[in-house]
Backbone as CSV, one residue per row, in Angstrom:
resi,resn,N_x,N_y,N_z,CA_x,CA_y,CA_z,C_x,C_y,C_z
1,UNK,-27.798,6.414,-6.419,-26.637,6.328,-6.685,-25.888,5.306,-6.704
2,UNK,-25.625,4.242,-7.853,-25.088,2.951,-7.718,-23.437,3.207,-7.133
3,UNK,-23.242,1.531,-7.180,-21.795,2.137,-6.240,-20.684,2.270,-7.276
4,UNK,-20.888,2.101,-8.424,-20.096,2.246,-9.672,-20.126,4.052,-9.618
5,UNK,-20.843,4.857,-9.283,-21.282,5.696,-9.381,-20.678,6.473,-7.951
6,UNK,-21.105,6.110,-6.874,-20.453,6.601,-5.683,-18.559,6.484,-5.915
7,UNK,-18.241,5.640,-6.144,-16.746,4.996,-6.302,-16.309,5.960,-6.926
8,UNK,-16.990,6.564,-8.001,-16.422,7.138,-9.356,-16.086,8.810,-8.479
9,UNK,-17.399,8.864,-7.569,-17.717,9.992,-7.161,-16.622,10.272,-5.861
10,UNK,-16.107,9.463,-4.883,-15.368,9.265,-4.024,-13.660,9.747,-5.059
11,UNK,-13.534,8.631,-5.960,-12.435,8.867,-6.289,-12.045,10.324,-7.084
12,UNK,-13.159,11.309,-7.271,-13.098,12.511,-7.747,-12.255,13.309,-6.391
13,UNK,-13.111,13.444,-5.477,-12.780,14.126,-4.632,-11.632,13.879,-3.826
14,UNK,-10.931,12.626,-3.711,-9.432,12.188,-3.373,-8.599,12.918,-4.337
15,UNK,-9.011,12.409,-5.424,-8.054,13.072,-6.331,-7.904,14.865,-5.893
16,UNK,-8.937,15.473,-6.101,-9.350,17.196,-5.586,-8.612,17.094,-3.966
17,UNK,-8.767,16.163,-2.902,-8.318,16.168,-1.918,-6.641,16.465,-1.860
18,UNK,-6.077,15.422,-3.024,-4.167,15.214,-2.726,-3.959,16.237,-3.574
19,UNK,-4.715,16.622,-4.722,-4.326,17.970,-5.116,-4.314,19.414,-4.592
20,UNK,-5.295,19.310,-3.535,-5.261,20.757,-2.589,-4.073,20.599,-1.766
21,UNK,-3.723,19.548,-1.234,-2.906,19.166,-0.328,-1.341,19.289,-0.817
22,UNK,-1.263,18.802,-1.931,0.102,18.748,-2.967,0.502,20.174,-3.412
23,UNK,-0.721,20.954,-3.673,-0.307,22.822,-3.811,0.187,23.238,-2.733
24,UNK,-0.098,22.772,-1.354,0.516,23.373,-0.359,1.724,23.293,-0.347
25,UNK,2.129,21.587,-0.794,3.796,21.593,-0.659,4.795,22.011,-2.040
26,UNK,3.892,21.846,-3.252,4.654,22.791,-3.790,4.842,24.416,-3.516
27,UNK,4.032,25.010,-2.706,4.432,26.398,-2.235,6.090,26.106,-1.626
28,UNK,7.503,25.287,-1.343,8.340,25.099,-0.934,9.185,25.735,-1.986
29,UNK,8.914,25.516,-3.197,9.816,26.211,-3.980,10.170,27.958,-3.791
30,UNK,9.102,28.269,-2.933,8.954,29.507,-3.116,9.619,30.356,-1.948
31,UNK,9.810,29.484,-1.170,10.542,30.126,0.088,11.793,29.101,0.104
32,UNK,12.226,28.423,-0.407,13.393,27.799,-0.317,14.284,27.683,-1.772
33,UNK,14.416,28.468,-2.813,14.725,28.684,-3.738,15.951,27.592,-4.224
34,UNK,16.044,26.812,-5.190,16.522,25.737,-5.973,17.021,24.490,-5.222
35,UNK,16.011,24.339,-4.129,15.602,22.840,-3.352,16.560,22.938,-2.623
36,UNK,17.037,24.051,-1.767,17.712,24.353,-0.601,17.490,23.883,0.638
37,UNK,17.738,23.608,1.748,17.134,23.135,2.780,16.049,24.377,3.697
38,UNK,15.430,23.651,3.970,14.305,24.321,4.763,15.174,25.620,6.185
39,UNK,14.683,26.422,6.219,15.224,26.934,7.766,14.240,26.508,8.678
40,UNK,14.509,26.138,9.978,13.989,25.547,10.961,13.327,26.895,11.402
41,UNK,14.052,27.937,11.721,13.218,29.196,12.491,11.832,29.879,11.428
42,UNK,12.002,28.933,10.222,10.976,30.259,9.199,9.891,29.531,9.309
43,UNK,9.985,27.918,9.320,8.834,27.171,8.788,8.248,26.655,9.970
44,UNK,8.327,26.817,11.046,7.649,26.253,12.446,8.353,24.817,12.481
45,UNK,9.394,24.403,12.505,9.781,22.709,11.888,9.879,22.177,13.209
46,UNK,9.276,21.204,14.123,9.332,21.100,15.389,9.561,18.849,15.011
47,UNK,9.540,18.791,15.946,10.179,17.318,16.069,9.032,16.219,16.711
48,UNK,8.677,15.136,16.809,7.956,14.090,17.660,7.931,13.225,18.037
49,UNK,8.256,11.888,17.161,8.795,11.062,18.249,10.489,10.758,18.212
50,UNK,11.261,11.356,17.919,12.548,12.073,17.847,13.044,13.205,17.748
51,UNK,14.601,12.884,17.348,15.221,14.253,16.911,15.060,14.530,15.394
52,UNK,14.676,13.357,14.319,14.816,13.204,13.709,13.858,12.812,12.512
53,UNK,12.431,13.120,13.654,10.951,12.735,13.458,10.177,14.496,12.868
54,UNK,10.328,14.632,11.859,9.958,16.360,12.356,8.542,16.472,11.591
55,UNK,7.617,17.448,11.775,6.508,18.329,11.477,6.645,19.676,11.192
56,UNK,6.409,19.881,9.936,6.521,21.344,9.229,4.767,22.511,9.405
57,UNK,5.065,23.716,9.030,3.757,24.164,9.024,3.251,24.008,7.747
58,UNK,3.944,23.407,6.793,3.575,22.614,5.706,2.749,21.460,5.536
59,UNK,3.140,20.695,6.700,2.534,19.047,7.405,0.890,19.749,7.346
60,UNK,0.748,20.788,8.050,-0.260,21.336,8.879,-1.336,21.816,7.794
61,UNK,-0.686,22.708,6.713,-1.603,23.345,6.060,-2.115,22.560,4.814
62,UNK,-1.193,21.837,4.722,-1.738,20.751,3.801,-2.569,19.714,3.990
63,UNK,-2.625,19.390,5.584,-3.355,18.589,6.174,-5.164,19.260,5.990
64,UNK,-4.858,20.836,6.075,-5.696,21.675,6.418,-6.955,21.732,4.901
65,UNK,-5.689,21.659,3.961,-6.583,22.083,2.663,-7.003,20.641,2.098
66,UNK,-6.325,19.529,2.208,-7.263,18.523,2.265,-8.419,17.850,2.955
67,UNK,-8.466,18.384,4.251,-9.676,17.844,4.786,-10.810,18.988,4.452
68,UNK,-10.758,20.267,4.065,-11.467,21.197,3.545,-12.297,20.677,1.969
69,UNK,-11.264,20.375,1.412,-12.087,19.687,0.192,-13.454,18.171,0.827
70,UNK,-12.553,17.106,1.423,-13.163,16.390,1.664,-14.409,16.583,2.899
71,UNK,-14.712,17.325,3.586,-15.385,17.952,4.403,-16.522,18.424,3.732
72,UNK,-16.027,19.558,2.687,-16.886,20.171,1.954,-17.898,19.038,1.042
73,UNK,-17.215,18.671,1.005,-18.284,17.284,0.181,-18.795,16.205,0.231
74,UNK,-18.059,15.814,1.631,-18.555,14.652,2.200,-19.006,14.875,3.894
75,UNK,-19.516,15.771,4.329,-19.371,15.931,5.522,-20.058,15.204,6.850
76,UNK,-20.424,13.981,6.422,-20.602,12.842,7.017,-19.427,11.618,6.950
77,UNK,-18.524,11.701,6.661,-17.207,11.138,6.424,-16.417,11.303,7.494
78,UNK,-15.925,10.306,8.157,-14.809,10.333,9.334,-13.610,10.554,8.556
79,UNK,-12.942,11.417,9.210,-11.056,11.787,8.292,-10.540,11.479,9.553
80,UNK,-9.125,11.005,9.456,-8.092,10.131,10.184,-7.042,10.872,9.253
81,UNK,-5.936,11.730,10.207,-4.957,12.677,9.286,-3.646,12.616,10.386
82,UNK,-2.711,12.412,9.519,-1.599,12.918,10.564,-1.441,13.562,11.887
83,UNK,-1.970,14.597,11.236,-1.310,16.034,11.888,-2.587,16.190,12.917
84,UNK,-3.770,16.311,12.626,-4.781,16.484,13.394,-5.586,15.311,13.852
85,UNK,-5.683,14.147,13.905,-6.170,13.287,14.453,-7.362,12.420,13.738
86,UNK,-8.564,12.150,14.572,-9.498,11.211,14.029,-11.042,12.543,14.055
87,UNK,-11.796,12.875,13.167,-12.372,13.863,13.592,-13.763,12.832,13.825
88,UNK,-14.811,13.314,14.485,-15.495,12.736,14.875,-17.193,13.536,14.298
89,UNK,-18.172,13.224,13.856,-19.100,13.485,12.645,-20.485,13.093,13.468
90,UNK,-21.423,14.103,12.850,-22.862,13.642,13.827,-23.489,12.995,12.069
91,UNK,-24.010,11.623,12.568,-24.636,11.073,11.045,-23.750,10.310,10.510
92,UNK,-22.606,9.319,10.892,-21.816,9.395,10.303,-21.857,8.250,9.430
93,UNK,-21.730,8.489,7.746,-21.981,7.869,6.851,-21.084,6.140,6.652
94,UNK,-20.084,6.226,7.348,-19.697,4.846,7.394,-18.329,4.458,6.969
95,UNK,-18.086,5.926,5.613,-16.968,5.566,5.152,-15.807,6.688,6.099
96,UNK,-15.124,6.248,5.601,-13.511,7.005,6.682,-12.411,7.418,5.652
97,UNK,-11.710,8.138,5.863,-10.759,8.710,5.153,-9.815,8.384,5.834
98,UNK,-8.463,8.209,5.116,-7.005,8.337,5.704,-6.301,9.168,5.157
99,UNK,-5.828,10.363,5.466,-5.086,11.076,5.008,-3.721,11.579,5.673
100,UNK,-2.352,11.301,4.742,-1.006,11.926,4.940,-0.604,13.134,4.137
101,UNK,-0.998,14.446,4.781,-0.635,15.698,3.916,0.398,15.626,3.361
102,UNK,1.688,15.168,4.305,3.087,15.237,3.823,4.018,14.108,4.155
103,UNK,4.155,13.156,3.374,4.651,11.572,3.741,6.282,12.168,3.284
104,UNK,6.889,11.897,3.573,8.139,12.285,3.652,8.623,13.580,4.184
105,UNK,8.102,13.672,5.476,8.777,15.212,5.743,10.152,15.383,5.915
106,UNK,11.228,14.777,5.983,12.575,14.670,6.038,13.022,15.122,5.348
107,UNK,12.562,14.260,3.653,12.999,14.859,2.628,12.629,16.316,2.297
108,UNK,11.612,16.484,2.611,11.136,18.190,2.407,11.865,19.124,2.998
109,UNK,12.166,18.590,4.138,12.418,19.746,4.689,14.376,19.856,4.471
110,UNK,14.946,18.542,3.910,16.179,18.676,3.498,16.560,18.972,2.051
111,UNK,15.552,19.072,1.520,15.073,19.736,-0.047,15.800,18.141,-0.968
112,UNK,14.929,16.737,0.124,14.997,15.568,-1.476,13.649,15.722,-1.825
113,UNK,14.001,15.379,-3.184,12.371,15.659,-3.696,11.270,14.222,-3.713
114,UNK,11.748,13.310,-2.991,10.824,12.459,-2.776,9.319,12.554,-1.359
115,UNK,9.114,12.988,-1.940,7.430,13.684,-0.471,6.010,13.830,-1.679
116,UNK,5.284,13.326,-0.671,3.802,13.560,-1.476,2.544,13.784,-0.372
117,UNK,0.974,13.870,-1.019,0.531,13.577,-0.507,-0.612,12.555,-0.585
118,UNK,-1.176,11.654,0.160,-1.895,10.434,0.410,-3.128,10.427,0.682
119,UNK,-4.109,9.958,-0.410,-5.582,10.276,0.134,-6.265,8.820,0.109
120,UNK,-6.736,8.125,1.333,-7.416,6.872,0.878,-8.665,6.795,1.627
121,UNK,-9.804,5.808,0.905,-10.800,5.724,1.545,-11.082,4.631,2.129
122,UNK,-11.578,4.209,3.334,-11.913,2.966,3.379,-13.411,3.078,3.356
123,UNK,-14.599,1.723,2.967,-15.674,1.673,3.049,-16.417,1.495,4.380
124,UNK,-17.535,1.369,4.478,-18.464,1.087,5.676,-18.129,-0.182,5.843
125,UNK,-17.623,-1.414,5.011,-17.329,-3.223,5.526,-15.891,-2.759,6.086
126,UNK,-14.894,-1.532,5.760,-14.064,-1.728,6.602,-12.813,-2.189,4.962
127,UNK,-13.357,-2.017,4.014,-12.482,-2.440,2.750,-11.629,-1.318,2.384
128,UNK,-10.797,-1.242,2.186,-10.066,0.314,1.209,-10.244,-0.116,-0.121
129,UNK,-11.306,1.183,-0.732,-11.020,1.143,-1.983,-10.411,2.264,-2.876
130,UNK,-10.478,3.923,-2.447,-9.751,4.344,-3.381,-8.585,4.600,-2.363
131,UNK,-7.514,4.997,-3.846,-6.095,5.676,-2.774,-5.458,6.395,-4.145
132,UNK,-4.982,7.312,-3.460,-4.178,8.726,-4.774,-2.916,9.266,-3.271
133,UNK,-2.305,9.296,-4.897,-0.636,10.030,-4.126,-0.192,10.709,-5.026
134,UNK,0.022,11.872,-4.559,0.196,12.989,-5.626,1.708,13.508,-4.853
135,UNK,2.677,13.829,-5.880,4.045,13.865,-5.881,4.131,15.226,-6.294
136,UNK,4.583,16.551,-5.595,4.216,17.950,-6.688,5.523,17.529,-7.309
137,UNK,7.064,18.035,-6.371,8.097,17.620,-6.893,8.244,17.271,-8.206
138,UNK,7.483,15.911,-7.963,8.190,14.862,-9.147,7.238,14.910,-10.458
139,UNK,6.053,15.657,-10.080,4.998,16.482,-11.152,4.098,14.670,-11.357
140,UNK,4.157,14.046,-10.432,3.725,12.744,-11.125,2.235,12.791,-9.693
141,UNK,1.324,11.804,-10.294,0.275,11.153,-9.493,-0.242,9.436,-9.660
142,UNK,-0.194,9.004,-8.539,-1.097,7.325,-8.955,-2.380,7.165,-8.093
143,UNK,-2.961,6.712,-8.947,-4.295,6.445,-8.146,-5.117,5.319,-8.557
144,UNK,-6.139,4.655,-7.640,-6.398,3.502,-7.558,-7.812,3.352,-7.667
145,UNK,-8.709,2.391,-8.089,-10.207,2.070,-7.050,-10.693,0.875,-7.076
146,UNK,-11.190,0.328,-6.288,-11.383,-0.910,-6.168,-12.168,-1.280,-7.505
147,UNK,-11.809,-2.396,-8.315,-12.244,-2.838,-9.412,-12.322,-1.841,-10.625
148,UNK,-11.492,-0.793,-10.416,-11.335,0.251,-11.763,-9.942,0.032,-12.478
149,UNK,-9.058,-0.397,-11.494,-7.423,-0.285,-11.774,-6.659,0.530,-11.434
150,UNK,-5.369,0.393,-11.731,-4.550,1.722,-11.291,-3.946,2.288,-12.353
151,UNK,-3.283,4.080,-12.228,-3.196,4.886,-13.326,-1.809,5.299,-12.337
152,UNK,-1.133,5.985,-13.805,-0.446,7.218,-13.414,-0.376,8.004,-14.124
153,UNK,-0.266,9.242,-14.044,0.079,10.543,-15.036,1.401,10.954,-14.667
154,UNK,2.409,12.036,-15.338,3.069,13.008,-15.258,2.276,14.285,-15.596
155,UNK,2.752,15.001,-14.871,2.133,16.349,-15.238,0.745,16.325,-15.472
156,UNK,0.433,17.146,-16.847,-0.966,17.357,-17.252,-0.805,16.104,-18.457
157,UNK,-0.357,15.222,-18.747,-0.205,14.299,-19.884,-1.122,12.869,-19.217
158,UNK,-1.646,12.077,-20.039,-2.520,11.021,-20.329,-2.380,9.733,-19.091
159,UNK,-3.344,9.577,-18.164,-3.199,8.691,-17.660,-2.855,7.292,-18.049
160,UNK,-1.669,6.506,-17.826,-1.298,5.438,-18.130,-1.444,4.439,-17.301
161,UNK,-2.193,3.370,-17.318,-2.693,2.075,-16.516,-1.049,1.078,-16.139
162,UNK,-1.248,1.183,-15.114,-0.045,0.328,-14.393,-0.350,-0.670,-14.176
163,UNK,0.286,-1.747,-13.952,0.913,-3.055,-13.641,1.319,-4.136,-12.990
164,UNK,2.179,-3.324,-12.027,3.079,-3.952,-11.328,4.551,-4.509,-12.047
165,UNK,5.656,-4.509,-10.884,7.026,-5.175,-11.588,6.808,-6.588,-12.856
166,UNK,6.895,-6.291,-13.898,7.302,-7.035,-15.096,8.102,-8.243,-14.911
167,UNK,9.522,-8.224,-13.536,10.437,-8.892,-14.127,11.517,-9.544,-15.127
168,UNK,11.295,-8.037,-15.892,12.347,-7.976,-17.032,13.600,-7.379,-16.657
169,UNK,13.994,-7.384,-15.690,15.265,-6.517,-15.245,15.692,-7.444,-14.504
170,UNK,17.339,-7.633,-14.368,18.271,-8.985,-13.889,18.191,-8.664,-12.729
171,UNK,18.248,-7.161,-12.192,18.384,-6.532,-10.838,17.342,-6.445,-10.054
172,UNK,16.564,-7.535,-9.232,15.420,-6.705,-8.651,16.022,-5.137,-7.681
173,UNK,14.791,-4.992,-7.321,15.517,-3.431,-6.695,13.956,-3.653,-5.123
174,UNK,15.060,-4.056,-3.905,13.810,-3.759,-2.850,13.627,-2.804,-2.174
175,UNK,13.054,-1.871,-2.229,12.510,-1.127,-0.893,11.709,-0.647,0.295
176,UNK,12.789,-0.325,0.831,12.434,-0.295,2.467,12.942,1.107,3.330
177,UNK,12.100,0.487,4.517,12.678,2.359,5.628,12.705,1.538,6.896
178,UNK,13.240,2.436,7.597,13.690,2.314,8.861,13.266,2.907,10.152
179,UNK,12.396,2.538,11.173,11.726,3.329,12.004,12.800,4.272,12.862
180,UNK,12.462,5.063,14.060,13.445,5.974,14.924,13.611,5.186,15.886
181,UNK,13.177,4.112,16.247,13.868,3.492,17.227,15.521,2.380,17.413
182,UNK,16.107,2.998,18.065,17.122,2.218,17.859,17.128,0.279,17.302
183,UNK,16.459,0.142,19.216,16.441,-1.531,18.676,15.471,-1.905,17.634
184,UNK,14.486,-1.582,17.153,13.723,-1.665,16.441,14.256,-1.397,14.795
185,UNK,15.370,-0.627,15.180,15.772,-0.828,13.636,17.137,-1.619,13.655
186,UNK,17.343,-1.896,15.010,18.599,-2.814,14.421,17.731,-4.385,14.156
187,UNK,16.231,-4.859,14.365,16.066,-6.059,14.168,15.376,-5.593,12.420
188,UNK,14.748,-4.335,12.160,14.908,-4.316,10.507,16.244,-4.527,9.771
189,UNK,17.152,-3.989,10.105,18.231,-4.025,9.040,18.845,-5.672,9.296
190,UNK,18.235,-6.638,10.258,18.930,-7.961,10.067,17.566,-8.523,8.820
191,UNK,16.385,-8.222,9.332,15.277,-8.611,7.955,15.732,-7.960,6.680
192,UNK,16.186,-6.827,6.477,16.625,-6.518,5.032,17.806,-7.615,4.570
193,UNK,18.562,-7.933,5.996,19.886,-8.818,4.968,19.445,-9.924,4.586
194,UNK,18.085,-10.669,5.182,17.844,-11.753,4.478,17.109,-11.543,3.430
195,UNK,16.221,-10.564,2.874,15.409,-9.986,1.673,16.078,-9.887,0.705
196,UNK,17.748,-9.168,0.962,18.568,-8.811,0.075,19.455,-9.622,-0.671
197,UNK,19.087,-11.269,-0.176,19.885,-12.805,-1.021,18.992,-12.455,-2.189
198,UNK,17.759,-12.220,-2.641,16.888,-12.044,-3.182,16.805,-11.343,-4.348
199,UNK,17.371,-10.095,-3.940,17.409,-8.573,-5.058,18.804,-8.488,-5.112
200,UNK,18.928,-7.415,-6.033,20.047,-6.947,-6.820,20.607,-5.577,-5.632
201,UNK,19.636,-5.334,-5.298,20.256,-4.131,-5.000,19.153,-3.786,-3.957
202,UNK,19.227,-2.331,-3.004,18.028,-1.617,-2.058,17.952,-0.153,-1.919
203,UNK,16.699,0.347,-2.231,16.354,1.265,-2.111,15.610,2.185,-1.103
204,UNK,15.904,2.990,-0.675,15.703,3.854,0.693,15.221,5.100,0.594
205,UNK,14.256,5.440,0.144,13.257,6.742,-0.441,13.077,7.853,0.726
206,UNK,12.354,7.047,1.533,12.339,7.612,2.818,10.523,8.460,2.737
207,UNK,10.028,8.317,1.910,8.326,8.146,1.960,8.072,7.001,1.650
208,UNK,7.006,5.663,2.364,6.121,4.833,2.188,5.409,4.729,1.168
209,UNK,4.390,6.135,0.963,3.392,5.853,-0.251,4.138,6.052,-1.501
210,UNK,5.015,7.008,-1.336,5.917,6.727,-2.928,6.768,5.249,-3.304
211,UNK,7.431,4.644,-1.990,7.945,3.418,-2.274,6.840,2.501,-2.874
212,UNK,5.690,2.702,-2.320,4.771,1.122,-2.401,4.131,1.638,-4.136
213,UNK,4.223,3.110,-4.229,3.550,3.423,-6.146,4.623,2.941,-6.770
214,UNK,5.686,3.444,-6.620,6.833,2.600,-7.518,7.247,1.219,-7.823
215,UNK,6.722,0.386,-6.782,6.273,-1.486,-6.817,5.307,-0.800,-8.091
216,UNK,3.866,-0.615,-7.721,2.870,-0.749,-8.188,3.082,-0.115,-9.887
217,UNK,3.851,0.854,-10.281,4.486,0.342,-11.732,5.430,0.022,-12.131
218,UNK,6.113,-0.750,-10.938,7.149,-1.209,-11.647,8.515,-0.884,-11.689
219,UNK,8.721,0.404,-10.812,9.860,1.087,-11.002,10.588,0.201,-9.935
220,UNK,10.296,-0.596,-9.337,10.953,-0.969,-7.908,10.074,-2.512,-8.093
221,UNK,10.724,-3.047,-7.501,9.716,-4.670,-7.157,9.092,-5.444,-6.406
222,UNK,9.533,-4.714,-5.332,8.687,-4.948,-3.679,9.232,-4.119,-2.719
223,UNK,8.521,-3.772,-1.591,8.506,-3.112,-0.448,7.989,-4.083,0.827
224,UNK,9.047,-3.653,1.886,9.156,-4.258,3.054,9.238,-3.257,4.281
225,UNK,8.618,-2.998,4.953,8.556,-1.971,6.327,7.995,-2.627,7.634
226,UNK,8.613,-2.475,8.095,8.208,-2.429,9.775,7.709,-1.331,10.340
227,UNK,6.243,-1.333,11.097,6.097,-0.060,12.113,5.613,1.188,11.188
228,UNK,5.280,1.013,9.939,4.633,2.235,9.481,3.114,2.477,9.980
229,UNK,2.618,3.530,10.136,1.376,4.129,10.181,0.081,3.964,9.257
230,UNK,-0.610,4.052,9.678,-1.828,3.475,8.886,-1.672,5.059,7.625
231,UNK,-1.532,5.940,7.963,-1.763,6.957,6.834,-0.152,6.484,5.701
232,UNK,0.837,5.760,6.136,1.711,5.843,5.293,1.497,4.901,3.843
233,UNK,0.715,3.677,4.258,0.153,3.210,3.418,-0.824,2.728,2.468
234,UNK,-2.091,3.476,3.418,-3.374,3.177,2.662,-3.501,3.273,1.493
235,UNK,-3.000,4.723,1.101,-3.434,5.222,-0.548,-2.437,4.052,-1.323
236,UNK,-1.483,4.215,-0.693,-0.043,3.387,-1.647,-0.874,2.066,-1.824
237,UNK,-1.520,1.183,-0.724,-1.806,0.036,-0.820,-3.079,-0.182,-1.891
238,UNK,-3.848,0.297,-1.682,-4.892,0.323,-2.535,-4.464,0.226,-4.278
239,UNK,-3.699,1.276,-4.337,-2.968,1.650,-5.838,-2.500,0.252,-6.149
240,UNK,-1.615,-0.385,-5.675,-0.576,-1.489,-5.479,-2.096,-3.104,-5.842
241,UNK,-2.868,-3.083,-5.257,-3.575,-4.321,-5.294,-3.836,-4.145,-6.539
242,UNK,-4.534,-2.718,-6.902,-5.294,-2.735,-8.356,-4.341,-2.988,-9.327
243,UNK,-2.846,-2.528,-9.394,-2.144,-2.695,-10.177,-1.586,-4.276,-10.443
244,UNK,-2.674,-5.405,-9.586,-2.002,-6.694,-9.336,-0.920,-6.930,-8.891
245,UNK,-0.456,-6.252,-7.517,0.587,-6.164,-6.717,-0.028,-6.804,-5.581
246,UNK,0.661,-8.525,-5.001,0.548,-8.984,-3.311,0.254,-7.792,-2.456
247,UNK,-0.184,-7.778,-1.918,-0.263,-6.618,-0.749,-0.460,-6.961,0.509
248,UNK,0.557,-7.376,1.666,0.163,-7.370,2.999,0.243,-6.341,3.998
249,UNK,-1.200,-6.306,4.342,-1.149,-4.683,5.210,-1.032,-5.115,6.389
250,UNK,-0.536,-4.077,7.324,-0.556,-4.791,8.727,-1.731,-4.754,9.289
251,UNK,-1.430,-5.405,10.562,-2.383,-5.701,11.494,-3.706,-5.013,11.872
252,UNK,-2.485,-3.914,12.060,-2.978,-2.904,12.866,-2.675,-1.498,12.226
253,UNK,-3.333,-0.154,12.128,-2.981,0.803,11.890,-2.105,2.035,12.698
254,UNK,-1.944,1.347,13.782,-1.329,1.519,14.546,0.483,1.318,14.795
255,UNK,1.171,1.814,14.127,1.912,1.642,13.941,3.460,1.982,15.040
256,UNK,2.780,2.535,16.115,3.593,2.646,17.379,3.573,1.878,18.200
257,UNK,2.086,1.858,18.771,2.071,0.661,19.774,1.936,-1.172,19.387
258,UNK,1.298,-1.097,18.196,1.238,-2.186,17.449,1.717,-2.033,15.987
259,UNK,3.265,-2.208,16.539,3.847,-2.184,14.935,3.808,-3.694,14.294
260,UNK,3.582,-3.698,12.876,3.630,-4.444,11.980,4.552,-4.416,10.860
261,UNK,4.614,-5.444,9.830,5.211,-5.285,8.670,3.910,-5.179,7.419
262,UNK,4.420,-4.112,6.747,3.594,-3.832,5.393,4.873,-4.422,4.345
263,UNK,4.109,-5.181,3.597,4.664,-6.077,2.812,3.748,-6.080,1.675
264,UNK,4.509,-4.812,0.196,3.844,-5.243,-0.790,4.949,-5.956,-2.471
265,UNK,4.131,-6.444,-2.816,5.210,-7.326,-3.789,5.649,-8.418,-3.107
266,UNK,6.888,-9.271,-3.881,7.088,-10.755,-3.565,8.282,-10.280,-2.981
267,UNK,9.095,-10.777,-1.616,10.171,-10.102,-0.744,11.361,-11.508,-1.014
268,UNK,10.786,-12.539,-1.425,11.562,-13.528,-1.799,11.764,-14.667,-0.522
269,UNK,11.123,-14.208,0.703,11.040,-14.967,1.925,9.775,-15.045,2.449
270,UNK,9.507,-16.343,3.472,8.486,-15.908,4.050,8.210,-14.737,4.884
271,UNK,6.852,-14.520,4.835,6.595,-13.374,6.466,7.180,-13.683,7.309
272,UNK,6.937,-14.899,7.892,7.307,-15.370,9.064,8.797,-15.559,9.444
273,UNK,9.826,-15.722,8.204,11.210,-15.331,8.307,11.558,-14.254,8.988
274,UNK,10.663,-12.696,9.022,11.159,-11.412,9.254,11.156,-11.390,11.027
275,UNK,12.022,-10.538,10.829,11.987,-10.088,12.199,11.944,-8.765,12.419
276,UNK,11.109,-8.441,13.470,10.129,-9.213,14.483,9.206,-9.799,13.363
277,UNK,8.466,-10.787,14.336,7.849,-11.838,13.251,6.496,-10.817,13.197
278,UNK,5.955,-10.999,12.035,4.363,-10.481,11.686,3.163,-10.882,12.367
279,UNK,2.302,-9.839,12.752,1.618,-10.167,13.509,0.387,-10.952,12.599
280,UNK,-0.680,-11.860,13.079,-1.612,-12.634,12.985,-2.490,-11.826,11.859
């Protein structure tokens, strides 16, 4: 199999896996009509790092659905997921999948439509080569593959190539997010203030993968957030790169113990001006 054929196969599997996860999330409408908030006692809503860091039965079932697709087609690939960690495989191929079954869990719980399933692939050399993000409530999908470009589609519509912000609007939009730790959040607020001088306004959607995709397709102009986990940015970062957008990934995938800045696009200041200072 040629490199191109392998890449196309991986992309097809990634799209199938993201669709499987998104299909689980789409079941939300069956249990919470009209987009109302979920009932905690009915859907296994628990907390992780803080009282506002949620995990639900949907997160777990969506990750299981994503894993089933990947494992059936690529049994020797390692899978790293938000809910079930990293799997060990016999005779590993060298490829690793990073999945976030439900990015934007707080939005999902409260009935805010910005949530998605994100799937990414890293090759044996450590390069990120595939990214797929699917948002069922928005009926949108974004995808990208190394050297192939980046695309988006709505519903069953035709794919449209995306090439990042055009710079045609007078008021640029900066996307960001905030962690759960109060001290870390205070530092982030200070840095956002520095960046804000170079933008017309700020958006905080609550789903890093979607924020990154919306920079990739030009809806937003830049994204910067501190302390995100690998599964938050992995898929979207590939899509942004393939759309021609500058990408600075965190130095570590561990946003909890080794937090760092994820920067997509041009933020108007040098990264070293941010607080905390980005890792080397």
